[in-house]
Coordinates of C-alpha atoms and ligand atoms in Angstrom, one line a residue:
X7 CA 84.5 72.6 -186.1
X8 CA 86.0 68.9 -187.3
X9 CA 85.2 66.4 -189.2
X10 CA 83.9 62.6 -187.4
X11 CA 83.0 59.3 -188.4
X12 CA 82.2 56.0 -186.5
X13 CA 81.0 52.8 -188.6
X14 CA 80.0 49.2 -187.5
X15 CA 80.0 46.7 -190.3
X16 CA 79.2 42.7 -190.6
X17 CA 80.4 41.8 -193.4
X18 CA 82.8 44.2 -195.0
X19 CA 86.3 46.2 -193.5
X20 CA 85.4 49.6 -192.3
X21 CA 88.6 50.8 -193.1
X22 CA 87.9 51.8 -196.7
X23 CA 84.6 53.7 -195.6
X24 CA 86.6 55.8 -193.0
X25 CA 89.4 56.5 -195.4
X26 CA 86.5 57.9 -197.8
X27 CA 84.8 59.3 -194.9
X28 CA 87.9 61.2 -193.7
X29 CA 88.3 62.9 -197.4
X30 CA 84.5 63.9 -197.8
X31 CA 84.8 65.6 -194.4
X32 CA 88.3 67.2 -194.8
X33 CA 86.5 70.1 -195.6
X34 CA 85.6 70.6 -191.8
X35 CA 88.7 70.8 -190.9
X36 CA 92.1 69.9 -191.8
X37 CA 95.2 70.3 -189.4
X38 CA 95.5 66.6 -188.2
X39 CA 93.6 63.6 -188.5
X40 CA 93.4 60.2 -186.9
X41 CA 91.5 56.9 -186.8
X42 CA 91.1 53.7 -185.1
X43 CA 90.2 50.2 -185.3
X44 CA 88.9 47.9 -183.3
X45 CA 91.1 44.3 -184.3
X46 CA 90.8 41.1 -182.5
X47 CA 89.7 43.0 -179.5
X48 CA 92.7 45.8 -179.5
X49 CA 92.1 49.1 -180.4
X50 CA 94.9 50.3 -183.1
X51 CA 95.1 53.9 -183.7
X52 CA 96.9 56.1 -186.3
X53 CA 96.9 59.6 -186.3
X54 CA 99.3 62.5 -187.3
X55 CA 99.9 66.7 -187.8
X56 CA 98.6 67.3 -191.6
X57 CA 95.9 66.7 -194.2
X58 CA 94.1 63.9 -195.0
X59 CA 96.0 62.5 -198.3
X60 CA 99.6 62.7 -196.2
X61 CA 97.7 60.6 -193.5
X62 CA 96.2 58.2 -195.9
X63 CA 99.3 58.2 -197.7
X64 CA 101.7 57.6 -194.8
X65 CA 99.6 55.1 -193.0
X66 CA 97.6 53.3 -195.6
X67 CA 94.5 53.1 -193.7
X68 CA 92.3 51.5 -196.3
X69 CA 94.5 48.1 -196.2
X70 CA 93.8 47.5 -192.7
X71 CA 91.5 44.8 -190.8
X72 CA 88.6 45.9 -188.9
X73 CA 84.8 45.7 -188.5
X74 CA 84.2 48.8 -186.6
X75 CA 86.2 52.4 -186.3
X76 CA 86.3 55.5 -185.9
X77 CA 87.9 58.2 -187.5
X78 CA 88.3 62.3 -187.5
X79 CA 89.7 65.5 -189.0
X80 CA 90.5 67.8 -187.0
X81 CA 90.1 72.2 -186.6
X82 CA 92.2 73.0 -183.8
X83 CA 90.9 74.8 -180.8
X84 CA 92.6 73.0 -177.8
X85 CA 96.5 72.8 -178.2
X86 CA 98.0 73.5 -181.9
X87 CA 98.2 71.2 -184.6
X88 CA 100.7 68.1 -183.7
X89 CA 100.8 64.5 -183.5
X90 CA 100.0 64.0 -180.2
X91 CA 97.5 66.2 -180.0
X92 CA 95.5 64.9 -182.9
X93 CA 92.3 62.7 -182.1
X94 CA 91.6 59.7 -181.6
X95 CA 92.4 60.3 -178.2
X96 CA 92.8 57.1 -175.6
X97 CA 92.1 56.7 -172.2
X98 CA 94.9 55.1 -169.5
X99 CA 94.0 51.6 -170.2
X100 CA 93.9 52.2 -174.1
X101 CA 90.7 50.5 -174.3
X102 CA 88.8 53.4 -174.7
X103 CA 88.9 55.6 -177.7
X104 CA 87.3 58.6 -178.6
X105 CA 87.0 61.5 -181.4
X106 CA 85.4 65.1 -180.4
X107 CA 84.0 68.0 -182.2
X108 CA 83.5 71.0 -180.4
X109 CA 84.3 72.6 -177.0
X110 CA 84.2 71.5 -173.3
X111 CA 83.8 74.7 -171.2
X112 CA 84.4 72.8 -167.5
X113 CA 88.0 71.3 -169.5
X114 CA 90.3 73.1 -166.8
X115 CA 88.3 71.7 -163.7
X116 CA 87.8 68.3 -165.1
X117 CA 91.2 67.8 -165.8
X118 CA 92.2 69.2 -162.6
X119 CA 89.8 66.5 -160.8
X120 CA 91.2 63.4 -163.7
X121 CA 94.8 64.4 -162.5
X122 CA 94.4 64.1 -158.8
X123 CA 92.7 60.9 -159.3
X124 CA 95.9 59.7 -161.2
X125 CA 95.0 59.5 -164.6
X126 CA 97.5 60.8 -167.3
X127 CA 96.7 63.1 -169.6
X128 CA 99.3 63.4 -172.7
X129 CA 97.9 65.9 -175.1
X130 CA 96.6 69.5 -174.7
X131 CA 93.4 68.9 -176.0
X132 CA 90.0 68.8 -174.4
X133 CA 88.7 65.7 -176.2
X134 CA 91.4 63.6 -174.1
X135 CA 90.0 64.4 -170.9
X136 CA 86.9 62.6 -172.3
X137 CA 88.1 59.3 -172.8
X138 CA 89.8 59.5 -169.1
X139 CA 86.2 60.8 -168.0
X140 CA 84.5 57.7 -169.0
X141 CA 87.3 55.3 -167.7
X142 CA 86.6 57.2 -164.6
X143 CA 83.5 56.1 -164.6
X144 CA 83.5 52.8 -165.6
X145 CA 84.3 50.9 -162.2
X146 CA 81.1 53.0 -161.0
X147 CA 78.6 51.8 -163.8
X148 CA 76.8 48.4 -164.3
X149 CA 78.1 49.0 -168.1
X150 CA 80.2 50.8 -170.5
X151 CA 76.8 52.9 -171.9
X152 CA 76.4 54.0 -168.2
X153 CA 80.3 55.2 -167.7
X154 CA 79.8 56.9 -171.3
X155 CA 76.4 58.8 -170.5
X156 CA 77.7 59.5 -166.9
X157 CA 80.9 61.2 -168.3
X158 CA 78.9 62.8 -170.8
X159 CA 76.6 64.4 -168.5
X160 CA 79.4 65.5 -166.3
X161 CA 80.5 68.1 -169.9
X162 CA 79.8 71.6 -170.4
X163 CA 79.6 73.3 -173.3
X164 CA 79.2 72.0 -177.4
X165 CA 80.3 68.7 -178.5
X166 CA 80.0 65.7 -180.6
X167 CA 81.4 62.7 -179.6
X168 CA 82.0 59.3 -180.9
X169 CA 84.0 56.3 -178.6
X170 CA 85.2 52.8 -178.9
X171 CA 85.6 50.2 -176.3
X172 CA 87.9 47.7 -177.2
X173 CA 85.3 45.1 -175.0
X174 CA 83.0 45.8 -177.1
X175 CA 84.5 45.0 -180.8
X176 CA 80.7 45.9 -182.3
X177 CA 79.9 49.3 -180.9
X178 CA 80.1 52.8 -181.5
X179 CA 79.0 54.9 -179.2
X180 CA 78.3 58.4 -179.4
X181 CA 76.7 61.9 -178.1
X182 CA 75.7 65.2 -179.6
X183 CA 75.3 68.2 -177.6
X184 CA 75.2 71.4 -179.7
X185 CA 77.3 70.0 -182.7
X186 CA 76.0 68.2 -185.3
X187 CA 75.9 64.4 -186.1
X188 CA 74.0 62.4 -188.0
X189 CA 73.1 58.6 -188.5
X190 CA 73.3 56.3 -191.5
X191 CA 71.4 53.4 -191.5
X192 CA 72.5 50.8 -193.6
X193 CA 72.0 47.0 -194.5
X194 CA 74.8 45.1 -192.4
X195 CA 76.2 48.7 -191.7
X196 CA 75.4 51.5 -189.7
X197 CA 77.5 55.1 -189.7
X198 CA 77.6 58.1 -187.0
X199 CA 79.2 61.6 -188.7
X200 CA 79.5 64.8 -188.5
X201 CA 77.4 65.7 -191.4
X202 CA 76.1 63.7 -194.6
X203 CA 78.9 63.6 -197.0
X204 CA 80.4 61.0 -195.2
X205 CA 77.5 58.9 -195.1
X206 CA 76.2 58.8 -198.8
X207 CA 78.2 56.8 -200.6
X208 CA 77.2 54.3 -198.0
X209 CA 73.6 54.7 -197.4
X210 CA 71.1 57.2 -198.2
X211 CA 69.3 56.5 -195.4
X212 CA 69.9 59.7 -192.9
X213 CA 68.6 60.3 -189.2
X214 CA 69.7 63.1 -187.4
X215 CA 70.0 63.3 -183.8
X216 CA 68.8 66.0 -181.4
X217 CA 71.1 67.8 -179.0
X218 CA 71.1 66.1 -175.4
X219 CA 70.9 62.3 -177.3
X220 CA 73.6 59.5 -177.3
X221 CA 73.4 55.9 -177.6
X222 CA 75.6 53.3 -179.6
X223 CA 75.3 51.4 -183.0
X224 CA 76.4 48.2 -184.3
X225 CA 76.1 46.5 -187.8
X226 CA 72.7 45.4 -186.9
X227 CA 71.0 48.2 -185.2
X228 CA 71.0 52.1 -183.5
X229 CA 70.1 52.9 -180.3
X230 CA 69.5 56.5 -179.3
X231 CA 68.6 57.3 -175.7
X232 CA 68.0 61.0 -174.4
X233 CA 69.9 62.7 -171.2
X234 CA 67.9 64.1 -168.9
X235 CA 68.5 64.8 -164.9
X236 CA 67.5 61.2 -163.8
X237 CA 69.6 59.3 -166.5
X238 CA 68.6 58.0 -169.8
X239 CA 65.4 57.7 -171.5
X240 CA 65.3 55.2 -174.7
X241 CA 63.9 57.2 -177.8
X242 CA 61.8 54.9 -179.6
X243 CA 62.6 52.9 -182.9
X244 CA 59.6 54.7 -184.3
X245 CA 60.6 58.2 -183.1
X246 CA 63.9 57.3 -185.0
X247 CA 62.2 55.7 -188.0
X248 CA 60.1 59.2 -188.1
X249 CA 63.2 61.0 -188.4
X250 CA 65.1 59.1 -191.3
X251 CA 65.0 61.1 -195.0
X252 CA 66.4 59.4 -198.0
X253 CA 69.1 61.7 -199.5
X254 CA 69.5 62.5 -202.9
X255 CA 72.0 65.1 -203.1
X256 CA 75.0 64.6 -204.9
X257 CA 78.4 64.1 -203.0
X258 CA 79.0 68.0 -204.0
X259 CA 75.9 68.9 -202.9
X260 CA 75.8 67.2 -199.9
X261 CA 79.5 68.7 -198.9
X262 CA 77.9 72.0 -198.6
X263 CA 75.1 70.0 -196.6
X264 CA 72.8 70.5 -199.5
X265 CA 73.0 74.2 -199.2
X266 CA 74.0 75.6 -203.1
X267 CA 76.8 77.6 -201.9
X268 CA 79.6 77.2 -198.8
X269 CA 78.6 81.2 -198.2
X270 CA 75.0 80.8 -197.7
X271 CA 75.9 77.6 -195.5
X272 CA 77.9 79.6 -193.4
X273 CA 75.9 82.7 -192.9
X274 CA 73.3 80.3 -191.5
X275 CA 76.1 78.8 -189.6
X276 CA 76.4 81.4 -187.6
X277 CA 74.7 81.0 -184.4
X278 CA 76.8 77.8 -184.0
X279 CA 80.1 79.3 -184.6
X280 CA 79.3 82.6 -182.6
X281 CA 78.1 80.1 -179.7
X282 CA 81.2 78.2 -179.9
X283 CA 83.2 81.5 -179.9
X284 CA 81.2 82.6 -176.5
X285 CA 81.8 79.2 -175.1
X286 CA 85.5 78.9 -176.0
X287 CA 86.7 82.3 -175.2
X288 CA 84.2 83.5 -172.4
X289 CA 86.0 81.8 -169.7
X290 CA 89.4 81.6 -171.6
X291 CA 92.4 82.9 -169.1
X292 CA 94.4 84.3 -172.3
X293 CA 91.7 86.5 -173.2
X294 CA 91.6 88.0 -169.7
X295 CA 95.4 88.0 -170.1
X296 CA 95.5 89.9 -173.4
X297 CA 92.9 92.2 -171.7
X298 CA 95.3 92.8 -168.8
X299 CA 97.6 93.7 -171.3
X300 CA 95.5 96.3 -172.8
X301 CA 95.3 97.7 -169.8
X302 CA 98.9 98.3 -169.1
X303 CA 99.2 99.6 -172.9
X304 CA 100.7 103.0 -173.0
X305 CA 98.7 102.9 -176.8
X306 CA 96.9 100.5 -178.4
X307 CA 96.7 99.9 -181.8
X308 CA 94.0 97.8 -183.6
X309 CA 94.7 96.2 -187.3
X310 CA 93.1 94.2 -189.5
X311 CA 92.3 94.1 -193.6
X312 CA 88.6 93.9 -195.4
X313 CA 86.6 92.5 -192.9
X314 CA 88.8 92.0 -190.0
X315 CA 89.4 95.6 -190.1
X316 CA 85.6 96.1 -189.7
X317 CA 86.0 94.0 -186.7
X318 CA 88.6 96.1 -185.4
X319 CA 86.7 98.8 -185.6
X320 CA 84.4 97.3 -183.8
X321 CA 86.9 96.3 -180.9
X322 CA 87.8 100.0 -180.8
X323 CA 84.4 100.9 -180.8
X324 CA 83.6 99.0 -177.8
X325 CA 86.7 99.3 -175.9
X326 CA 86.3 103.3 -176.1
X327 CA 82.6 102.4 -174.9
X328 CA 82.9 99.5 -172.5
X329 CA 86.3 99.8 -170.6
X330 CA 87.1 103.6 -171.6
X331 CA 90.3 102.5 -173.6
X332 CA 91.3 104.6 -176.5
X333 CA 92.4 102.8 -179.4
X334 CA 93.8 103.4 -182.8
X335 CA 92.0 101.6 -185.9
X336 CA 94.8 101.0 -188.3
X337 CA 93.9 99.3 -192.0
X338 CA 96.8 96.9 -191.9
X339 CA 98.1 98.1 -195.6
X340 CA 98.5 101.3 -194.0
X341 CA 100.2 100.6 -190.6
X342 CA 103.3 102.7 -191.6
X343 CA 101.4 105.6 -191.0
X344 CA 101.6 104.2 -187.0
X345 CA 105.0 102.6 -187.3
X346 CA 106.7 106.2 -186.4
X347 CA 105.3 106.9 -183.0
X348 CA 104.8 103.0 -181.7
X349 CA 107.0 102.4 -179.2
X350 CA 107.8 100.1 -176.1
X351 CA 104.5 99.9 -173.9
X352 CA 102.4 100.2 -176.7
X353 CA 100.1 97.1 -177.8
X354 CA 98.6 96.0 -181.1
X355 CA 95.9 93.5 -181.8
X356 CA 96.1 91.8 -185.1
X357 CA 93.0 90.8 -186.4
X358 CA 92.9 87.9 -189.2
X359 CA 90.5 85.3 -189.5
X360 CA 93.2 83.3 -191.6
X361 CA 96.2 84.6 -189.6
X362 CA 98.0 84.7 -192.7
X363 CA 97.2 87.9 -194.6
X364 CA 100.6 89.5 -195.5
X365 CA 99.6 93.0 -194.8
X366 CA 98.5 92.2 -191.4
X367 CA 101.4 90.0 -190.6
X368 CA 103.6 92.7 -191.8
X369 CA 102.3 95.2 -189.8
X370 CA 102.5 93.0 -186.5
X371 CA 106.2 92.6 -187.8
X372 CA 106.7 96.3 -187.9
X373 CA 105.0 97.4 -184.3
X374 CA 107.1 94.6 -182.6
X375 CA 110.6 95.5 -184.4
X376 CA 109.3 99.1 -182.8
X377 CA 109.2 97.5 -179.1
X378 CA 105.1 97.0 -179.3
X379 CA 103.4 93.8 -177.7
X380 CA 101.3 91.9 -179.9
X381 CA 97.7 90.1 -179.4
X382 CA 96.4 88.1 -182.2
X383 CA 92.9 87.1 -182.9
X384 CA 92.5 84.2 -185.6
X385 CA 90.6 81.6 -186.4
X386 CA 93.6 79.2 -187.3
X387 CA 95.2 77.6 -184.6
X388 CA 98.9 77.4 -185.6
X389 CA 99.0 80.3 -188.2
X390 CA 101.5 82.6 -188.8
X391 CA 99.6 85.6 -186.5
X392 CA 99.1 82.9 -184.0
X393 CA 103.2 82.1 -183.9
X394 CA 104.1 85.8 -184.7
X395 CA 101.9 87.2 -181.4
X396 CA 102.8 87.3 -177.8
X397 CA 99.2 86.4 -177.2
X398 CA 96.8 84.6 -179.5
X399 CA 92.9 84.6 -178.8
X400 CA 91.0 81.8 -180.9
X401 CA 87.9 82.7 -182.9
X402 CA 86.6 78.8 -182.9
X403 CA 84.3 79.7 -186.0
X404 CA 85.4 76.1 -188.0
X405 CA 87.0 76.3 -191.1
X406 CA 85.2 79.0 -193.8
X407 CA 84.9 78.0 -197.2
X408 CA 82.9 81.1 -198.8
X409 CA 85.5 83.6 -200.0
X410 CA 83.2 86.2 -198.4
X411 CA 83.8 86.5 -194.7
X412 CA 80.5 85.8 -192.7
X413 CA 80.7 83.8 -189.7
X414 CA 84.3 84.7 -188.7
X415 CA 83.2 88.4 -189.0
X416 CA 80.0 87.9 -186.5
X417 CA 83.0 85.6 -184.5
X418 CA 85.2 88.3 -184.5
X419 CA 82.5 90.6 -183.3
X420 CA 81.9 88.3 -180.2
X421 CA 85.7 88.0 -179.4
X422 CA 86.1 91.9 -179.7
X423 CA 82.8 92.1 -177.0
X424 CA 84.4 89.6 -174.8
X425 CA 88.0 91.5 -174.4
X426 CA 86.1 94.9 -174.1
X427 CA 84.0 93.7 -171.5
X428 CA 87.1 91.6 -169.7
X429 CA 89.2 95.0 -170.1
X430 CA 86.2 96.7 -168.2
X431 CA 86.4 94.2 -165.4
X432 CA 90.0 94.5 -164.8
X433 CA 89.9 98.2 -164.8
X434 CA 87.2 97.9 -161.9
X435 CA 84.4 99.8 -164.2
X436 CA 82.2 97.2 -163.9
X437 CA 81.0 94.8 -160.7
X438 CA 80.7 91.3 -160.7
X439 CA 77.0 90.9 -160.7
X440 CA 77.2 93.8 -163.8
X441 CA 79.8 91.8 -165.7
X442 CA 77.8 88.5 -165.0
X443 CA 74.8 90.4 -166.7
X444 CA 76.5 91.7 -169.5
X445 CA 77.9 88.4 -170.2
X446 CA 74.6 86.6 -170.1
X447 CA 73.3 89.4 -172.7
X448 CA 76.0 88.3 -174.9
X449 CA 75.1 84.4 -174.7
X450 CA 72.0 85.4 -176.3
X451 CA 73.9 86.4 -179.4
X452 CA 73.0 83.0 -181.1
X453 CA 69.8 83.0 -180.8
X454 CA 69.5 86.6 -182.3
X455 CA 71.2 85.4 -185.1
X456 CA 69.2 82.8 -185.9
X457 CA 66.3 84.9 -185.7
X458 CA 68.3 87.2 -188.1
X459 CA 69.2 84.3 -190.4
X460 CA 65.9 83.3 -190.6
X461 CA 64.2 87.0 -191.1
X462 CA 66.6 87.5 -193.8
X463 CA 65.8 84.6 -195.6
X464 CA 62.4 85.6 -195.7
X465 CA 63.0 89.6 -196.5
X466 CA 65.3 89.7 -199.3
X467 CA 63.5 86.9 -200.8
X468 CA 62.4 89.8 -203.1
X469 CA 66.0 90.7 -204.2
X470 CA 65.6 94.6 -203.6
X471 CA 68.5 95.7 -205.9
X472 CA 67.2 94.7 -208.9
X473 CA 69.0 97.2 -211.6
X474 CA 70.9 98.7 -209.0
X475 CA 74.7 99.9 -209.8
X476 CA 75.4 102.4 -207.4
X477 CA 74.1 102.9 -203.7
X478 CA 74.8 104.3 -200.0
X479 CA 74.8 102.2 -197.1
X480 CA 74.9 105.0 -194.0
X481 CA 75.0 104.5 -190.3
X482 CA 76.4 106.4 -187.4
X483 CA 78.3 105.2 -184.3
X484 CA 78.1 101.4 -184.2
X485 CA 75.8 101.7 -186.9
X486 CA 78.7 103.3 -189.5
X487 CA 81.0 100.1 -188.5
X488 CA 78.3 97.9 -189.4
X489 CA 77.6 99.7 -192.6
X490 CA 81.1 99.3 -193.8
X491 CA 80.9 95.6 -193.9
X492 CA 77.5 95.3 -195.3
X493 CA 78.8 97.6 -198.4
X494 CA 82.1 95.7 -198.5
X495 CA 79.7 92.2 -198.8
X496 CA 77.2 93.7 -201.4
X497 CA 80.4 95.2 -203.7
X498 CA 82.5 91.7 -203.2
X499 CA 79.9 89.7 -204.0
X500 CA 77.3 91.1 -206.0
X501 CA 79.1 93.3 -207.6
X502 CA 77.5 96.6 -207.0
X503 CA 79.1 99.7 -206.0
X504 CA 77.9 100.4 -202.4
X505 CA 79.6 102.5 -200.5
X506 CA 79.8 103.5 -196.5
X507 CA 79.5 106.7 -195.3
X508 CA 78.9 108.0 -191.7
X509 CA 75.5 109.3 -192.4
X510 CA 76.2 112.3 -190.7
X511 CA 78.9 112.7 -193.1
X512 CA 77.0 112.5 -196.0
X513 CA 75.7 116.1 -196.1
X514 CA 79.0 117.7 -196.9
X515 CA 79.1 116.5 -200.3
X516 CA 78.3 112.6 -201.1
X517 CA 74.5 113.8 -201.0
X518 CA 75.7 115.4 -204.1
X519 CA 75.1 112.0 -205.8
X520 CA 71.7 111.6 -204.6
X521 CA 68.9 111.7 -207.1
X522 CA 65.2 110.3 -207.4
X523 CA 65.3 106.5 -206.7
X524 CA 68.9 106.8 -205.4
X525 CA 68.9 103.4 -202.8
X526 CA 70.4 104.7 -199.6
X527 CA 70.3 102.0 -196.6
X528 CA 70.7 103.0 -193.2
X529 CA 71.9 101.1 -190.5
X530 CA 69.9 102.5 -187.2
X531 CA 71.8 101.6 -184.1
X532 CA 70.8 102.6 -180.8
X533 CA 73.9 104.7 -179.9
X534 CA 72.6 107.3 -182.8
X535 CA 69.0 108.7 -182.7
X536 CA 70.0 111.4 -184.9
X537 CA 70.4 109.2 -187.3
X538 CA 66.5 110.2 -187.9
X539 CA 67.7 113.6 -189.2
X540 CA 69.7 112.2 -192.1
X541 CA 66.9 110.0 -193.1
X542 CA 65.2 113.1 -193.4
X543 CA 67.6 114.7 -195.4
X544 CA 68.0 111.7 -198.1
X545 CA 64.1 111.5 -198.0
X546 CA 63.8 114.8 -198.9
X547 CA 65.8 114.8 -201.9
X548 CA 63.9 111.7 -203.2
X549 CA 66.2 109.0 -202.2
X550 CA 64.9 105.3 -201.9
X551 CA 65.6 104.9 -198.4
X552 CA 65.6 101.7 -196.7
X553 CA 66.5 101.8 -192.9
X554 CA 67.1 98.4 -191.5
X555 CA 66.9 98.4 -187.6
X556 CA 66.6 96.0 -184.8
X557 CA 62.5 95.9 -184.3
X558 CA 62.6 97.4 -180.8
X559 CA 64.3 100.6 -181.7
X560 CA 62.3 103.5 -182.5
X561 CA 63.1 105.0 -185.7
X562 CA 61.0 107.5 -187.0
X563 CA 61.3 107.6 -190.3
X564 CA 58.8 109.5 -193.7
X565 CA 56.4 108.1 -195.6
X566 CA 57.4 106.2 -198.2
X567 CA 60.6 104.5 -196.2
X568 CA 61.4 100.6 -196.6
X569 CA 61.6 99.9 -192.5
X570 CA 63.3 96.3 -192.6
X571 CA 62.7 95.2 -189.3
X572 CA 65.1 92.6 -187.8
X573 CA 65.2 90.8 -184.2
X574 CA 65.1 93.2 -180.9
X575 CA 68.7 93.6 -179.9
X576 CA 67.5 95.1 -176.3
X577 CA 69.2 98.7 -177.6
X578 CA 72.4 97.1 -177.2
X579 CA 75.3 98.0 -179.2
X580 CA 76.7 94.4 -177.9
X581 CA 73.7 92.8 -179.5
X582 CA 72.9 94.9 -182.5
X583 CA 75.1 93.5 -185.2
X584 CA 73.8 90.0 -184.6
X585 CA 70.8 91.3 -185.4
X586 CA 71.1 93.2 -188.5
X587 CA 74.6 91.9 -189.8
X588 CA 72.5 88.5 -191.6
X589 CA 70.7 90.8 -193.5
X590 CA 72.9 92.6 -195.6
X591 CA 74.7 88.7 -195.9
X592 CA 71.8 87.5 -197.5
X593 CA 71.3 90.3 -199.4
X594 CA 74.7 90.4 -201.0
X595 CA 74.2 86.6 -201.5
X596 CA 70.8 86.8 -203.1
X597 CA 71.9 89.5 -205.4
X598 CA 74.5 88.1 -206.5
X599 CA 73.0 84.4 -207.7
X600 CA 70.6 86.8 -209.2
X601 CA 72.6 87.9 -211.4
X602 CA 74.6 84.4 -212.0
X603 CA 77.8 85.2 -210.0
X604 CA 79.4 82.8 -208.1
X605 CA 79.1 83.8 -204.5
X606 CA 81.9 81.3 -203.2
X607 CA 84.2 82.6 -205.7
X608 CA 83.7 86.1 -206.6
X609 CA 86.0 87.4 -209.5
X610 CA 89.4 89.0 -208.6
X611 CA 89.3 87.4 -205.0
X612 CA 91.1 84.8 -202.9
X613 CA 90.1 83.7 -199.4
X614 CA 93.4 84.6 -198.0
X615 CA 95.4 87.5 -199.5
X616 CA 99.1 86.5 -198.9
X617 CA 101.0 89.0 -201.3
X618 CA 101.7 92.7 -200.7
Ligands
AGP288 C1 86.0 89.7 -196.6 O1 84.7 89.1 -197.3 C2 86.9 89.5 -197.6 N1 87.2 88.1 -198.0 C3 88.4 90.2 -197.4 O2 88.5 91.3 -197.0 C4 89.2 89.4 -195.7 O3 88.6 90.1 -195.0 C5 90.7 89.9 -195.9 O4 91.4 89.4 -196.9 C6 91.3 89.5 -194.3 O5 91.4 88.6 -194.5 P1 91.9 87.5 -192.9 O6 90.9 88.1 -192.2 O7 92.1 86.4 -193.3 O8 92.8 88.6 -192.2

């Protein structure tokens, strides 16, 4: 996720607006920063690796002159953080400047075509290709806008684009496809930005752009068009007027897009995060290479801490089930248990959204010292894990501000599914048609998540954990793996002692804790119909039994059981986590708020644990 802003004003210098906008958008991405202004018909660009403060201090952007400009804070997805990879990116002529948020899926093909046509690509980013693509269309177009929309129509993936053209010094061009862009409509100035915090200091009249819409703005007007197969159709001014809302949020609230907490915002963001994970990795050569490493491995160890360990368990489960590859899941801080036998030929897969978790880095270092190869799965380009592993796969979920892992967990599951599918394909266990069908089903995950999040908001509104101090969350097979993450969320956010346990194992002791009314939540998944027996056992002892299931999964439960029906997942273990995880994330969140805790900053916890 990156932060984007574009401004055109008649009376004032826009550089202070862009500078403040970059500060407002910093939470969306902060490994590199850049800006461009049109001054005397020329495009001036300043950009560098590093955070917003160091960028503004170094270039003194507020002191530059210009009535039209764009700015960008980067969360790297293609290409490590560096000066050359920072946005804005220029075409060969230097007359077109582009900033972008999202993932261009067909960037490899576009790059080949552009280089064959003589364009000089200087960065590793997919964004730079957009500037050259527009330049490539210009000679065949009757206007810059036509070249702009013809170039945009050739892009596949998710993107929010803002562009300048030196020969039109008052205009800012924009296009939205699955990455957010909003318009700010002011007096003598108009703004386009990734979200509202960058706008509300200058105007509170905001209108959102829909997917597939593009257009341009200057200091006097905003023109919006819809991209169709035949070209572009203008969206009426009346329609745009109807979309305008007057935002009365404070900046602090706007920073969370009006959500009361980042955790809730990130739970709701999961469909887009997982879509970006899918789009950015489904055809990613590095992921396929990682899959081939797993095939050749003597042994596979999967390692992580906290939520990332739960994702490691899911990876181990999918590798076994889909590609029939055995693997050993290890908790990062317990890596010494495996260190003794790890040797040359083994492969360790380390999962860490921050890429900075001390325990996980130590595990990777230890296994590499024994001769193992290391695959990293992380959300942060340029993180220690990305530098210390032999192959790295990026989750592309965008920055996660809340201490609790939510969207990064479901993004990690998406990587786990894609990796195990590619390994199965490489092993010849799946025919091409079967792979395509499984990938098609996986691409449904964002829709399932979207339905699950909205369903959870309704179900959990009744705060079902009132007065609960201790509870079980039980599951079998994949359900047990999901139950571990569910229990962690409830513990770390609502401070309720939720214990995850294998449902089948609970009769070997833990059931002794159960007395009438004791809450036992079950996670029902299609791989373990035996769970019905465990539900009966708990109900027979008077437990308060709650069964969370995809609505299309048949689960027979006794009278009095609370059935929580979540969106259908086609009895597919690769899809069931997206149907049920939001319920537990929202449950933990709602309970924490009800108990007066801050879900974004739970006691005793840090977002990244960089100590032993
Ligand atoms: C999960 O909600 C916690 N924030 C914590 O368990 C976290 O998953 C763990 O510290 C690992 O972090 P990482 O993914 O950045 O390595």
